[in-house]
Short mmCIF file of C-alpha atoms in Angstrom, two decimals:
data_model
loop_
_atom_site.label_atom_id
_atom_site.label_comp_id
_atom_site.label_asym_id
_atom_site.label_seq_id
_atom_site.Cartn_x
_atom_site.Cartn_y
_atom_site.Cartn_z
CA UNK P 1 78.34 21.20 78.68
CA UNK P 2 81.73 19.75 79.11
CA UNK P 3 81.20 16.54 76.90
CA UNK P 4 80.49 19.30 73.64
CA UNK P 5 83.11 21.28 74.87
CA UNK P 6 85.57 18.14 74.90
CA UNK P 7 84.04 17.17 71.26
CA UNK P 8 85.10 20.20 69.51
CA UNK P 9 88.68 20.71 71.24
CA UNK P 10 89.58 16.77 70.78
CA UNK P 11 87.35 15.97 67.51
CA UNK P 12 85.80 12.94 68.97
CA UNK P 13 83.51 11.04 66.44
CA UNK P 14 80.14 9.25 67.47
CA UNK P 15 82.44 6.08 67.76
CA UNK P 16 84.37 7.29 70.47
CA UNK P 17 81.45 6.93 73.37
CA UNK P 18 83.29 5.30 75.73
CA UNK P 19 86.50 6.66 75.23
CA UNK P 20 84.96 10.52 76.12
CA UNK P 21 82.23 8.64 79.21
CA UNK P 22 86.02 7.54 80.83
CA UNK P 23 87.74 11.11 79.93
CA UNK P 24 84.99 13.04 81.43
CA UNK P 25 84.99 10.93 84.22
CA UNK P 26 88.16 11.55 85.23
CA UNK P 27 88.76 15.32 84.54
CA UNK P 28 85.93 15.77 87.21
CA UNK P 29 87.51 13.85 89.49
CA UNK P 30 90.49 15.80 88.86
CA UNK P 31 88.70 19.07 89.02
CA UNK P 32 87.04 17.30 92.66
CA UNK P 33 90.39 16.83 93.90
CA UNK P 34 91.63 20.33 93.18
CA UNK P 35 88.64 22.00 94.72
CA UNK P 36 88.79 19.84 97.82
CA UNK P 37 92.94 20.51 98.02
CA UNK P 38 92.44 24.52 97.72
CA UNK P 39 89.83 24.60 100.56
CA UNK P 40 90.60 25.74 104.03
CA UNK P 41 88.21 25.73 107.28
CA UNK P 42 87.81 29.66 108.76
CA UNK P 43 89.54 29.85 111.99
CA UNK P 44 92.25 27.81 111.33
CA UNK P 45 95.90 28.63 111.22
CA UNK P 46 98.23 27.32 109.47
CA UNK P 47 101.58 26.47 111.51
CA UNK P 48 103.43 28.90 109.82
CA UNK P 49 101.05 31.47 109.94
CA UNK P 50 102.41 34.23 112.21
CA UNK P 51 99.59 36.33 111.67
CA UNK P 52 97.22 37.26 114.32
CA UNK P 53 97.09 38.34 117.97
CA UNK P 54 99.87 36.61 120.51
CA UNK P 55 99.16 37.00 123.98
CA UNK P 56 102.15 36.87 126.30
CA UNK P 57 102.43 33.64 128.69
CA UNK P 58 105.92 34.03 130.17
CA UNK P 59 110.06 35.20 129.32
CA UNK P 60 112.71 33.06 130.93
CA UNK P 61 116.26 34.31 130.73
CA UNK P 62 118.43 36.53 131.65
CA UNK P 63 122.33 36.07 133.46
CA UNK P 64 120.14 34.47 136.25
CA UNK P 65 117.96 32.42 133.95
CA UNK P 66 114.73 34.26 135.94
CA UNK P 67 110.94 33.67 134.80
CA UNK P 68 108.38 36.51 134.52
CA UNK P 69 104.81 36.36 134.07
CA UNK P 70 102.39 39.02 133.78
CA UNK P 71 101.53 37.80 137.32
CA UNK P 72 104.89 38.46 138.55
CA UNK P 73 105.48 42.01 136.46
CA UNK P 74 101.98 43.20 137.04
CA UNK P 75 101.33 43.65 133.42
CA UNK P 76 100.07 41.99 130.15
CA UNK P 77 101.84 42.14 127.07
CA UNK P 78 100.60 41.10 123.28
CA UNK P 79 102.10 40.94 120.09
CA UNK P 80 99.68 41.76 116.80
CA UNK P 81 100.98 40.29 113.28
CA UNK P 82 99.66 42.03 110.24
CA UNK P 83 100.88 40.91 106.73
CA UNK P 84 103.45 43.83 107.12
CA UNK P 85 103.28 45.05 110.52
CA UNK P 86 104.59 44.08 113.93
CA UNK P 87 102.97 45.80 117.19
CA UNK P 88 103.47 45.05 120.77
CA UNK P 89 101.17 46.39 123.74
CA UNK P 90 101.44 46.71 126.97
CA UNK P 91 98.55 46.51 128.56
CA UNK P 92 96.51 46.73 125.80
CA UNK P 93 98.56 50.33 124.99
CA UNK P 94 100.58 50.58 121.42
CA UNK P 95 104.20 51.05 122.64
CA UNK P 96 105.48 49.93 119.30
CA UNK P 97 104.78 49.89 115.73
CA UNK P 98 107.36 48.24 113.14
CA UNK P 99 107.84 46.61 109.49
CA UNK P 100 108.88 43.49 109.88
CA UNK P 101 110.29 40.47 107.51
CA UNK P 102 110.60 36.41 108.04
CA UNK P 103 112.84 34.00 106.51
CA UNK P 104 112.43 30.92 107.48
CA UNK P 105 115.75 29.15 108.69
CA UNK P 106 116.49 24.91 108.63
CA UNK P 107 119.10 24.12 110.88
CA UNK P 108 120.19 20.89 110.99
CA UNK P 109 120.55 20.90 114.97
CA UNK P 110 118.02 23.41 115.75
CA UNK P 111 115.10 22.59 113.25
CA UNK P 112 112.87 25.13 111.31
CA UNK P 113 112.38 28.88 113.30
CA UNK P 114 112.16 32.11 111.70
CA UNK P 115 115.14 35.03 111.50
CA UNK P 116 112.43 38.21 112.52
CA UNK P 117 114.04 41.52 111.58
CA UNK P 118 112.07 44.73 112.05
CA UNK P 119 112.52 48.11 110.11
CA UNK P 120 113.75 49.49 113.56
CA UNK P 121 116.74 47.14 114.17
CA UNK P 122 115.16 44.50 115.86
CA UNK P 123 116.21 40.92 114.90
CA UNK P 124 114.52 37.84 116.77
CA UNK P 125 114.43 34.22 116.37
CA UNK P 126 110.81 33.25 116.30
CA UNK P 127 109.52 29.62 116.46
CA UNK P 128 106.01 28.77 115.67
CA UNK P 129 104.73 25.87 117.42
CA UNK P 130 100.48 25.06 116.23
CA UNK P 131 99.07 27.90 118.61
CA UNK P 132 102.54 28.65 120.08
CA UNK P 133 104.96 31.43 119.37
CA UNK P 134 108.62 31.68 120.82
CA UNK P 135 110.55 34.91 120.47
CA UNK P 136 114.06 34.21 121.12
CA UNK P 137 116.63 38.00 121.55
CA UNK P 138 119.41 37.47 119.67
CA UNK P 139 121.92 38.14 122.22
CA UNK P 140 123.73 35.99 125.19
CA UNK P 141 121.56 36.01 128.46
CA UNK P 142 118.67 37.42 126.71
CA UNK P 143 115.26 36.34 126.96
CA UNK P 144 113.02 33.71 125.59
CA UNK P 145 109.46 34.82 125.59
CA UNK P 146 106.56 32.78 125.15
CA UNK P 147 103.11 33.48 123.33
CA UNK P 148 99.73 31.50 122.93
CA UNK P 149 96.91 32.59 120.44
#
């Protein structure tokens, strides 16, 4: 019981009732408030969560700024996010398996994105949008490709 617990770490006396009803009171609302705080809903990510499958929507870029789609390229492309790993298929075939790293980046033009580097020299920028994903190539005329969930 927490009031006997409370009794014996803070010495309260008979006299002190009200004093310990108001205490009580308010270390469960704390303990409420903490419970309620740490709880997430399954199935929900968090903004900043890169973690998951990405399915590929489109890439624009190149020196002729040109859009492909899987449509237009006659193939699908996904990216998988473990907590260390960083795959990409090709219609629905591994063609590459890499450690990667984030750290997050705020510019004070561009606005919060991710510096991607993979253990196999890859380095994107990668924006995370609610269920969107942007993976900039860091190079001029390169591609920006684009991701949903």
């Amino acid at each position: 019981n927490l009031g006997v617990i409370l009794d014996k770490i803070l010495c309260f006396s008979s006299n002190d009732k009200i004093f310990k009803y108001f205490l009580m009171k308010y270390f469960g609302l704390l303990f409420m408030v903490l419970i309620c705080t740490s709880c997430s809903k399954d199935g929900q990510h968090d903004s900043t969560n890169v973690v998951g499958e990405w399915r590929w929507i489109s890439s624009i870029g190149g020196i002729g700024g040109w859009t492909l789609t899987p449509k237009t390229e006659g193939f699908t492309k996904k990216l998988k996010f473990t907590d260390h790993d960083f795959l990409i298929f090709k219609n629905d075939t591994l063609i590459e398996s890499t450690i990667y790293s984030l750290n997050e980046i705020n510019d004070s033009t561009r606005g919060k994105f991710f510096l991607l580097k993979s253990s196999n020299g890859l380095q994107y920028e990668l924006v995370l949008q609610q269920s969107k994903l942007e993976l900039i190539e860091s190079c001029y005329d390169c591609y920006v490709h684009f991701y949903e969930r």
